[in-house]
């Protein structure tokens, strides 16, 4: 994650010993307690949010709110067409994909034109 090698880790340990000295175990314990408190606060906030949303959202996952996850889930994964195509020999809607229509128009068909439209 941080891409820290053995040499960098040794330098960090030496710096921690120089900076904190004999108070290093106390500082490490205090950092561990703070991390545990942050984790408890995050878990309680998540539980409060899920409780406030009600039973309709019991399987709600906060990771779904991440924009990358949302786009990947709803736009990039087209599971319905893939499952249908694999069941019908590669044809979607029973048609050959080379003759697919876009927006209800054939491939080389021009859309209607209304000169009075604003």
mmCIF file with all atom_site columns, N, CA, C and O in Angstrom, residues 40-87:
data_model
loop_
_atom_site.group_PDB
_atom_site.id
_atom_site.type_symbol
_atom_site.label_atom_id
_atom_site.label_alt_id
_atom_site.label_comp_id
_atom_site.label_asym_id
_atom_site.label_entity_id
_atom_site.label_seq_id
_atom_site.pdbx_PDB_ins_code
_atom_site.Cartn_x
_atom_site.Cartn_y
_atom_site.Cartn_z
_atom_site.occupancy
_atom_site.B_iso_or_equiv
_atom_site.pdbx_formal_charge
_atom_site.auth_seq_id
_atom_site.auth_comp_id
_atom_site.auth_asym_id
_atom_site.auth_atom_id
_atom_site.pdbx_PDB_model_num
ATOM 1   N N  . UNK A 1 40 ? -14.387 2.377   16.140  1.00 0.00 ? 40 UNK A N  1
ATOM 2   C CA . UNK A 1 40 ? -15.676 2.258   16.833  1.00 0.00 ? 40 UNK A CA 1
ATOM 3   C C  . UNK A 1 40 ? -16.625 3.378   16.424  1.00 0.00 ? 40 UNK A C  1
ATOM 4   O O  . UNK A 1 40 ? -17.820 3.151   16.233  1.00 0.00 ? 40 UNK A O  1
ATOM 5   N N  . UNK A 1 41 ? -16.108 4.598   16.287  1.00 0.00 ? 41 UNK A N  1
ATOM 6   C CA . UNK A 1 41 ? -16.949 5.718   15.865  1.00 0.00 ? 41 UNK A CA 1
ATOM 7   C C  . UNK A 1 41 ? -17.481 5.493   14.453  1.00 0.00 ? 41 UNK A C  1
ATOM 8   O O  . UNK A 1 41 ? -18.655 5.748   14.168  1.00 0.00 ? 41 UNK A O  1
ATOM 9   N N  . UNK A 1 42 ? -16.640 5.000   13.556  1.00 0.00 ? 42 UNK A N  1
ATOM 10  C CA . UNK A 1 42 ? -17.076 4.743   12.179  1.00 0.00 ? 42 UNK A CA 1
ATOM 11  C C  . UNK A 1 42 ? -18.123 3.634   12.137  1.00 0.00 ? 42 UNK A C  1
ATOM 12  O O  . UNK A 1 42 ? -19.126 3.745   11.419  1.00 0.00 ? 42 UNK A O  1
ATOM 13  N N  . UNK A 1 43 ? -17.912 2.583   12.919  1.00 0.00 ? 43 UNK A N  1
ATOM 14  C CA . UNK A 1 43 ? -18.890 1.487   12.940  1.00 0.00 ? 43 UNK A CA 1
ATOM 15  C C  . UNK A 1 43 ? -20.225 1.931   13.535  1.00 0.00 ? 43 UNK A C  1
ATOM 16  O O  . UNK A 1 43 ? -21.285 1.542   13.049  1.00 0.00 ? 43 UNK A O  1
ATOM 17  N N  . UNK A 1 44 ? -20.180 2.765   14.578  1.00 0.00 ? 44 UNK A N  1
ATOM 18  C CA . UNK A 1 44 ? -21.438 3.230   15.170  1.00 0.00 ? 44 UNK A CA 1
ATOM 19  C C  . UNK A 1 44 ? -22.162 4.199   14.230  1.00 0.00 ? 44 UNK A C  1
ATOM 20  O O  . UNK A 1 44 ? -23.387 4.175   14.133  1.00 0.00 ? 44 UNK A O  1
ATOM 21  N N  . UNK A 1 45 ? -21.415 5.030   13.499  1.00 0.00 ? 45 UNK A N  1
ATOM 22  C CA . UNK A 1 45 ? -22.046 5.927   12.525  1.00 0.00 ? 45 UNK A CA 1
ATOM 23  C C  . UNK A 1 45 ? -22.689 5.119   11.401  1.00 0.00 ? 45 UNK A C  1
ATOM 24  O O  . UNK A 1 45 ? -23.801 5.428   10.956  1.00 0.00 ? 45 UNK A O  1
ATOM 25  N N  . UNK A 1 46 ? -22.033 4.065   10.960  1.00 0.00 ? 46 UNK A N  1
ATOM 26  C CA . UNK A 1 46 ? -22.592 3.205   9.917   1.00 0.00 ? 46 UNK A CA 1
ATOM 27  C C  . UNK A 1 46 ? -23.857 2.510   10.424  1.00 0.00 ? 46 UNK A C  1
ATOM 28  O O  . UNK A 1 46 ? -24.863 2.439   9.709   1.00 0.00 ? 46 UNK A O  1
ATOM 29  N N  . UNK A 1 47 ? -23.811 2.026   11.659  1.00 0.00 ? 47 UNK A N  1
ATOM 30  C CA . UNK A 1 47 ? -24.985 1.364   12.227  1.00 0.00 ? 47 UNK A CA 1
ATOM 31  C C  . UNK A 1 47 ? -26.145 2.350   12.386  1.00 0.00 ? 47 UNK A C  1
ATOM 32  O O  . UNK A 1 47 ? -27.302 2.006   12.110  1.00 0.00 ? 47 UNK A O  1
ATOM 33  N N  . UNK A 1 48 ? -25.859 3.573   12.815  1.00 0.00 ? 48 UNK A N  1
ATOM 34  C CA . UNK A 1 48 ? -26.904 4.592   12.953  1.00 0.00 ? 48 UNK A CA 1
ATOM 35  C C  . UNK A 1 48 ? -27.516 4.932   11.594  1.00 0.00 ? 48 UNK A C  1
ATOM 36  O O  . UNK A 1 48 ? -28.728 5.100   11.482  1.00 0.00 ? 48 UNK A O  1
ATOM 37  N N  . UNK A 1 49 ? -26.692 5.029   10.575  1.00 0.00 ? 49 UNK A N  1
ATOM 38  C CA . UNK A 1 49 ? -27.187 5.324   9.234   1.00 0.00 ? 49 UNK A CA 1
ATOM 39  C C  . UNK A 1 49 ? -28.085 4.205   8.725   1.00 0.00 ? 49 UNK A C  1
ATOM 40  O O  . UNK A 1 49 ? -29.170 4.456   8.199   1.00 0.00 ? 49 UNK A O  1
ATOM 41  N N  . UNK A 1 50 ? -27.659 2.957   8.898   1.00 0.00 ? 50 UNK A N  1
ATOM 42  C CA . UNK A 1 50 ? -28.463 1.828   8.446   1.00 0.00 ? 50 UNK A CA 1
ATOM 43  C C  . UNK A 1 50 ? -29.759 1.727   9.243   1.00 0.00 ? 50 UNK A C  1
ATOM 44  O O  . UNK A 1 50 ? -30.808 1.389   8.701   1.00 0.00 ? 50 UNK A O  1
ATOM 45  N N  . UNK A 1 51 ? -29.715 2.037   10.542  1.00 0.00 ? 51 UNK A N  1
ATOM 46  C CA . UNK A 1 51 ? -30.922 2.014   11.360  1.00 0.00 ? 51 UNK A CA 1
ATOM 47  C C  . UNK A 1 51 ? -31.879 3.125   10.950  1.00 0.00 ? 51 UNK A C  1
ATOM 48  O O  . UNK A 1 51 ? -33.090 2.940   10.897  1.00 0.00 ? 51 UNK A O  1
ATOM 49  N N  . UNK A 1 52 ? -31.341 4.286   10.616  1.00 0.00 ? 52 UNK A N  1
ATOM 50  C CA . UNK A 1 52 ? -32.169 5.415   10.214  1.00 0.00 ? 52 UNK A CA 1
ATOM 51  C C  . UNK A 1 52 ? -32.816 5.222   8.857   1.00 0.00 ? 52 UNK A C  1
ATOM 52  O O  . UNK A 1 52 ? -33.891 5.758   8.583   1.00 0.00 ? 52 UNK A O  1
ATOM 53  N N  . UNK A 1 53 ? -32.170 4.455   7.974   1.00 0.00 ? 53 UNK A N  1
ATOM 54  C CA . UNK A 1 53 ? -32.738 4.217   6.650   1.00 0.00 ? 53 UNK A CA 1
ATOM 55  C C  . UNK A 1 53 ? -33.926 3.276   6.694   1.00 0.00 ? 53 UNK A C  1
ATOM 56  O O  . UNK A 1 53 ? -34.775 3.320   5.818   1.00 0.00 ? 53 UNK A O  1
ATOM 57  N N  . UNK A 1 54 ? -33.985 2.413   7.669   1.00 0.00 ? 54 UNK A N  1
ATOM 58  C CA . UNK A 1 54 ? -35.129 1.520   7.809   1.00 0.00 ? 54 UNK A CA 1
ATOM 59  C C  . UNK A 1 54 ? -34.877 0.149   7.210   1.00 0.00 ? 54 UNK A C  1
ATOM 60  O O  . UNK A 1 54 ? -33.825 -0.145  6.667   1.00 0.00 ? 54 UNK A O  1
ATOM 61  N N  . UNK A 1 55 ? -35.901 -0.717  7.293   1.00 0.00 ? 55 UNK A N  1
ATOM 62  C CA . UNK A 1 55 ? -35.729 -2.103  6.838   1.00 0.00 ? 55 UNK A CA 1
ATOM 63  C C  . UNK A 1 55 ? -35.618 -2.246  5.318   1.00 0.00 ? 55 UNK A C  1
ATOM 64  O O  . UNK A 1 55 ? -35.153 -3.269  4.844   1.00 0.00 ? 55 UNK A O  1
ATOM 65  N N  . UNK A 1 56 ? -36.034 -1.230  4.550   1.00 0.00 ? 56 UNK A N  1
ATOM 66  C CA . UNK A 1 56 ? -35.932 -1.327  3.092   1.00 0.00 ? 56 UNK A CA 1
ATOM 67  C C  . UNK A 1 56 ? -34.475 -1.386  2.641   1.00 0.00 ? 56 UNK A C  1
ATOM 68  O O  . UNK A 1 56 ? -34.169 -1.926  1.591   1.00 0.00 ? 56 UNK A O  1
ATOM 69  N N  . UNK A 1 57 ? -33.594 -0.790  3.424   1.00 0.00 ? 57 UNK A N  1
ATOM 70  C CA . UNK A 1 57 ? -32.190 -0.694  3.059   1.00 0.00 ? 57 UNK A CA 1
ATOM 71  C C  . UNK A 1 57 ? -31.318 -1.566  3.958   1.00 0.00 ? 57 UNK A C  1
ATOM 72  O O  . UNK A 1 57 ? -30.193 -1.200  4.275   1.00 0.00 ? 57 UNK A O  1
ATOM 73  N N  . UNK A 1 58 ? -31.831 -2.730  4.367   1.00 0.00 ? 58 UNK A N  1
ATOM 74  C CA . UNK A 1 58 ? -31.049 -3.569  5.280   1.00 0.00 ? 58 UNK A CA 1
ATOM 75  C C  . UNK A 1 58 ? -29.795 -4.119  4.619   1.00 0.00 ? 58 UNK A C  1
ATOM 76  O O  . UNK A 1 58 ? -28.809 -4.369  5.288   1.00 0.00 ? 58 UNK A O  1
ATOM 77  N N  . UNK A 1 59 ? -29.805 -4.306  3.297   1.00 0.00 ? 59 UNK A N  1
ATOM 78  C CA . UNK A 1 59 ? -28.626 -4.802  2.597   1.00 0.00 ? 59 UNK A CA 1
ATOM 79  C C  . UNK A 1 59 ? -27.838 -3.672  1.931   1.00 0.00 ? 59 UNK A C  1
ATOM 80  O O  . UNK A 1 59 ? -27.028 -3.904  1.051   1.00 0.00 ? 59 UNK A O  1
ATOM 81  N N  . UNK A 1 60 ? -28.054 -2.444  2.374   1.00 0.00 ? 60 UNK A N  1
ATOM 82  C CA . UNK A 1 60 ? -27.369 -1.268  1.830   1.00 0.00 ? 60 UNK A CA 1
ATOM 83  C C  . UNK A 1 60 ? -25.900 -1.308  2.223   1.00 0.00 ? 60 UNK A C  1
ATOM 84  O O  . UNK A 1 60 ? -25.544 -1.564  3.360   1.00 0.00 ? 60 UNK A O  1
ATOM 85  N N  . UNK A 1 61 ? -25.025 -1.055  1.268   1.00 0.00 ? 61 UNK A N  1
ATOM 86  C CA . UNK A 1 61 ? -23.593 -1.039  1.518   1.00 0.00 ? 61 UNK A CA 1
ATOM 87  C C  . UNK A 1 61 ? -23.069 0.369   1.230   1.00 0.00 ? 61 UNK A C  1
ATOM 88  O O  . UNK A 1 61 ? -23.349 0.935   0.177   1.00 0.00 ? 61 UNK A O  1
ATOM 89  N N  . UNK A 1 62 ? -22.320 0.922   2.163   1.00 0.00 ? 62 UNK A N  1
ATOM 90  C CA . UNK A 1 62 ? -21.798 2.279   1.985   1.00 0.00 ? 62 UNK A CA 1
ATOM 91  C C  . UNK A 1 62 ? -20.815 2.364   0.823   1.00 0.00 ? 62 UNK A C  1
ATOM 92  O O  . UNK A 1 62 ? -20.623 3.429   0.248   1.00 0.00 ? 62 UNK A O  1
ATOM 93  N N  . UNK A 1 63 ? -20.208 1.256   0.451   1.00 0.00 ? 63 UNK A N  1
ATOM 94  C CA . UNK A 1 63 ? -19.283 1.272   -0.687  1.00 0.00 ? 63 UNK A CA 1
ATOM 95  C C  . UNK A 1 63 ? -20.012 1.548   -1.990  1.00 0.00 ? 63 UNK A C  1
ATOM 96  O O  . UNK A 1 63 ? -19.392 1.948   -2.969  1.00 0.00 ? 63 UNK A O  1
ATOM 97  N N  . UNK A 1 64 ? -21.335 1.331   -2.024  1.00 0.00 ? 64 UNK A N  1
ATOM 98  C CA . UNK A 1 64 ? -22.098 1.640   -3.223  1.00 0.00 ? 64 UNK A CA 1
ATOM 99  C C  . UNK A 1 64 ? -22.172 3.145   -3.478  1.00 0.00 ? 64 UNK A C  1
ATOM 100 O O  . UNK A 1 64 ? -22.501 3.560   -4.580  1.00 0.00 ? 64 UNK A O  1
ATOM 101 N N  . UNK A 1 65 ? -21.880 3.962   -2.475  1.00 0.00 ? 65 UNK A N  1
ATOM 102 C CA . UNK A 1 65 ? -21.908 5.409   -2.641  1.00 0.00 ? 65 UNK A CA 1
ATOM 103 C C  . UNK A 1 65 ? -20.631 5.941   -3.289  1.00 0.00 ? 65 UNK A C  1
ATOM 104 O O  . UNK A 1 65 ? -20.599 7.085   -3.721  1.00 0.00 ? 65 UNK A O  1
ATOM 105 N N  . UNK A 1 66 ? -19.606 5.126   -3.344  1.00 0.00 ? 66 UNK A N  1
ATOM 106 C CA . UNK A 1 66 ? -18.372 5.523   -4.003  1.00 0.00 ? 66 UNK A CA 1
ATOM 107 C C  . UNK A 1 66 ? -18.661 5.677   -5.495  1.00 0.00 ? 66 UNK A C  1
ATOM 108 O O  . UNK A 1 66 ? -19.193 4.772   -6.124  1.00 0.00 ? 66 UNK A O  1
ATOM 109 N N  . UNK A 1 67 ? -18.332 6.810   -6.099  1.00 0.00 ? 67 UNK A N  1
ATOM 110 C CA . UNK A 1 67 ? -18.652 7.019   -7.518  1.00 0.00 ? 67 UNK A CA 1
ATOM 111 C C  . UNK A 1 67 ? -18.070 5.959   -8.448  1.00 0.00 ? 67 UNK A C  1
ATOM 112 O O  . UNK A 1 67 ? -18.722 5.528   -9.388  1.00 0.00 ? 67 UNK A O  1
ATOM 113 N N  . UNK A 1 68 ? -16.849 5.507   -8.182  1.00 0.00 ? 68 UNK A N  1
ATOM 114 C CA . UNK A 1 68 ? -16.251 4.480   -9.037  1.00 0.00 ? 68 UNK A CA 1
ATOM 115 C C  . UNK A 1 68 ? -17.043 3.181   -8.954  1.00 0.00 ? 68 UNK A C  1
ATOM 116 O O  . UNK A 1 68 ? -17.298 2.528   -9.963  1.00 0.00 ? 68 UNK A O  1
ATOM 117 N N  . UNK A 1 69 ? -17.436 2.799   -7.749  1.00 0.00 ? 69 UNK A N  1
ATOM 118 C CA . UNK A 1 69 ? -18.208 1.575   -7.568  1.00 0.00 ? 69 UNK A CA 1
ATOM 119 C C  . UNK A 1 69 ? -19.572 1.710   -8.225  1.00 0.00 ? 69 UNK A C  1
ATOM 120 O O  . UNK A 1 69 ? -20.055 0.770   -8.852  1.00 0.00 ? 69 UNK A O  1
ATOM 121 N N  . UNK A 1 70 ? -20.199 2.873   -8.086  1.00 0.00 ? 70 UNK A N  1
ATOM 122 C CA . UNK A 1 70 ? -21.518 3.096   -8.679  1.00 0.00 ? 70 UNK A CA 1
ATOM 123 C C  . UNK A 1 70 ? -21.464 2.973   -10.195 1.00 0.00 ? 70 UNK A C  1
ATOM 124 O O  . UNK A 1 70 ? -22.289 2.297   -10.806 1.00 0.00 ? 70 UNK A O  1
ATOM 125 N N  . UNK A 1 71 ? -20.469 3.611   -10.810 1.00 0.00 ? 71 UNK A N  1
ATOM 126 C CA . UNK A 1 71 ? -20.339 3.558   -12.274 1.00 0.00 ? 71 UNK A CA 1
ATOM 127 C C  . UNK A 1 71 ? -20.053 2.138   -12.717 1.00 0.00 ? 71 UNK A C  1
ATOM 128 O O  . UNK A 1 71 ? -20.651 1.639   -13.672 1.00 0.00 ? 71 UNK A O  1
ATOM 129 N N  . UNK A 1 72 ? -19.152 1.460   -12.022 1.00 0.00 ? 72 UNK A N  1
ATOM 130 C CA . UNK A 1 72 ? -18.805 0.092   -12.397 1.00 0.00 ? 72 UNK A CA 1
ATOM 131 C C  . UNK A 1 72 ? -20.014 -0.826  -12.271 1.00 0.00 ? 72 UNK A C  1
ATOM 132 O O  . UNK A 1 72 ? -20.252 -1.671  -13.122 1.00 0.00 ? 72 UNK A O  1
ATOM 133 N N  . UNK A 1 73 ? -20.801 -0.637  -11.221 1.00 0.00 ? 73 UNK A N  1
ATOM 134 C CA . UNK A 1 73 ? -21.935 -1.524  -10.968 1.00 0.00 ? 73 UNK A CA 1
ATOM 135 C C  . UNK A 1 73 ? -23.085 -1.267  -11.934 1.00 0.00 ? 73 UNK A C  1
ATOM 136 O O  . UNK A 1 73 ? -23.684 -2.196  -12.453 1.00 0.00 ? 73 UNK A O  1
ATOM 137 N N  . UNK A 1 74 ? -23.410 0.001   -12.187 1.00 0.00 ? 74 UNK A N  1
ATOM 138 C CA . UNK A 1 74 ? -24.615 0.321   -12.941 1.00 0.00 ? 74 UNK A CA 1
ATOM 139 C C  . UNK A 1 74 ? -24.390 0.589   -14.422 1.00 0.00 ? 74 UNK A C  1
ATOM 140 O O  . UNK A 1 74 ? -25.316 0.446   -15.211 1.00 0.00 ? 74 UNK A O  1
ATOM 141 N N  . UNK A 1 75 ? -23.209 0.987   -14.801 1.00 0.00 ? 75 UNK A N  1
ATOM 142 C CA . UNK A 1 75 ? -22.986 1.330   -16.202 1.00 0.00 ? 75 UNK A CA 1
ATOM 143 C C  . UNK A 1 75 ? -22.108 0.335   -16.936 1.00 0.00 ? 75 UNK A C  1
ATOM 144 O O  . UNK A 1 75 ? -22.365 0.023   -18.097 1.00 0.00 ? 75 UNK A O  1
ATOM 145 N N  . UNK A 1 76 ? -21.070 -0.157  -16.297 1.00 0.00 ? 76 UNK A N  1
ATOM 146 C CA . UNK A 1 76 ? -20.121 -1.004  -16.994 1.00 0.00 ? 76 UNK A CA 1
ATOM 147 C C  . UNK A 1 76 ? -20.508 -2.474  -16.977 1.00 0.00 ? 76 UNK A C  1
ATOM 148 O O  . UNK A 1 76 ? -20.136 -3.214  -17.877 1.00 0.00 ? 76 UNK A O  1
ATOM 149 N N  . UNK A 1 77 ? -21.236 -2.917  -15.975 1.00 0.00 ? 77 UNK A N  1
ATOM 150 C CA . UNK A 1 77 ? -21.654 -4.319  -15.899 1.00 0.00 ? 77 UNK A CA 1
ATOM 151 C C  . UNK A 1 77 ? -23.066 -4.435  -16.432 1.00 0.00 ? 77 UNK A C  1
ATOM 152 O O  . UNK A 1 77 ? -24.023 -4.029  -15.796 1.00 0.00 ? 77 UNK A O  1
ATOM 153 N N  . UNK A 1 78 ? -23.187 -5.001  -17.622 1.00 0.00 ? 78 UNK A N  1
ATOM 154 C CA . UNK A 1 78 ? -24.501 -5.173  -18.228 1.00 0.00 ? 78 UNK A CA 1
ATOM 155 C C  . UNK A 1 78 ? -24.836 -6.659  -18.191 1.00 0.00 ? 78 UNK A C  1
ATOM 156 O O  . UNK A 1 78 ? -24.776 -7.361  -19.188 1.00 0.00 ? 78 UNK A O  1
ATOM 157 N N  . UNK A 1 79 ? -25.188 -7.143  -16.987 1.00 0.00 ? 79 UNK A N  1
ATOM 158 C CA . UNK A 1 79 ? -25.379 -8.565  -16.761 1.00 0.00 ? 79 UNK A CA 1
ATOM 159 C C  . UNK A 1 79 ? -26.594 -9.118  -17.499 1.00 0.00 ? 79 UNK A C  1
ATOM 160 O O  . UNK A 1 79 ? -26.584 -10.251 -17.947 1.00 0.00 ? 79 UNK A O  1
ATOM 161 N N  . UNK A 1 80 ? -27.660 -8.339  -17.649 1.00 0.00 ? 80 UNK A N  1
ATOM 162 C CA . UNK A 1 80 ? -28.869 -8.843  -18.276 1.00 0.00 ? 80 UNK A CA 1
ATOM 163 C C  . UNK A 1 80 ? -28.627 -9.195  -19.737 1.00 0.00 ? 80 UNK A C  1
ATOM 164 O O  . UNK A 1 80 ? -29.017 -10.261 -20.202 1.00 0.00 ? 80 UNK A O  1
ATOM 165 N N  . UNK A 1 81 ? -27.983 -8.308  -20.484 1.00 0.00 ? 81 UNK A N  1
ATOM 166 C CA . UNK A 1 81 ? -27.721 -8.566  -21.896 1.00 0.00 ? 81 UNK A CA 1
ATOM 167 C C  . UNK A 1 81 ? -26.742 -9.724  -22.068 1.00 0.00 ? 81 UNK A C  1
ATOM 168 O O  . UNK A 1 81 ? -26.890 -10.535 -22.969 1.00 0.00 ? 81 UNK A O  1
ATOM 169 N N  . UNK A 1 82 ? -25.724 -9.808  -21.185 1.00 0.00 ? 82 UNK A N  1
ATOM 170 C CA . UNK A 1 82 ? -24.758 -10.889 -21.297 1.00 0.00 ? 82 UNK A CA 1
ATOM 171 C C  . UNK A 1 82 ? -25.417 -12.238 -21.046 1.00 0.00 ? 82 UNK A C  1
ATOM 172 O O  . UNK A 1 82 ? -25.164 -13.197 -21.756 1.00 0.00 ? 82 UNK A O  1
ATOM 173 N N  . UNK A 1 83 ? -26.254 -12.315 -20.023 1.00 0.00 ? 83 UNK A N  1
ATOM 174 C CA . UNK A 1 83 ? -26.925 -13.579 -19.714 1.00 0.00 ? 83 UNK A CA 1
ATOM 175 C C  . UNK A 1 83 ? -27.888 -13.954 -20.833 1.00 0.00 ? 83 UNK A C  1
ATOM 176 O O  . UNK A 1 83 ? -27.976 -15.113 -21.248 1.00 0.00 ? 83 UNK A O  1
ATOM 177 N N  . UNK A 1 84 ? -28.621 -12.986 -21.368 1.00 0.00 ? 84 UNK A N  1
ATOM 178 C CA . UNK A 1 84 ? -29.576 -13.253 -22.439 1.00 0.00 ? 84 UNK A CA 1
ATOM 179 C C  . UNK A 1 84 ? -28.845 -13.663 -23.707 1.00 0.00 ? 84 UNK A C  1
ATOM 180 O O  . UNK A 1 84 ? -29.248 -14.590 -24.402 1.00 0.00 ? 84 UNK A O  1
ATOM 181 N N  . UNK A 1 85 ? -27.744 -12.985 -24.005 1.00 0.00 ? 85 UNK A N  1
ATOM 182 C CA . UNK A 1 85 ? -26.996 -13.295 -25.220 1.00 0.00 ? 85 UNK A CA 1
ATOM 183 C C  . UNK A 1 85 ? -26.382 -14.685 -25.140 1.00 0.00 ? 85 UNK A C  1
ATOM 184 O O  . UNK A 1 85 ? -26.377 -15.424 -26.121 1.00 0.00 ? 85 UNK A O  1
ATOM 185 N N  . UNK A 1 86 ? -25.857 -15.046 -23.972 1.00 0.00 ? 86 UNK A N  1
ATOM 186 C CA . UNK A 1 86 ? -25.257 -16.372 -23.865 1.00 0.00 ? 86 UNK A CA 1
ATOM 187 C C  . UNK A 1 86 ? -26.314 -17.461 -23.961 1.00 0.00 ? 86 UNK A C  1
ATOM 188 O O  . UNK A 1 86 ? -26.050 -18.543 -24.460 1.00 0.00 ? 86 UNK A O  1
ATOM 189 N N  . UNK A 1 87 ? -27.534 -17.190 -23.520 1.00 0.00 ? 87 UNK A N  1
ATOM 190 C CA . UNK A 1 87 ? -28.611 -18.178 -23.603 1.00 0.00 ? 87 UNK A CA 1
ATOM 191 C C  . UNK A 1 87 ? -29.159 -18.289 -25.022 1.00 0.00 ? 87 UNK A C  1
ATOM 192 O O  . UNK A 1 87 ? -29.715 -19.310 -25.394 1.00 0.00 ? 87 UNK A O  1
#
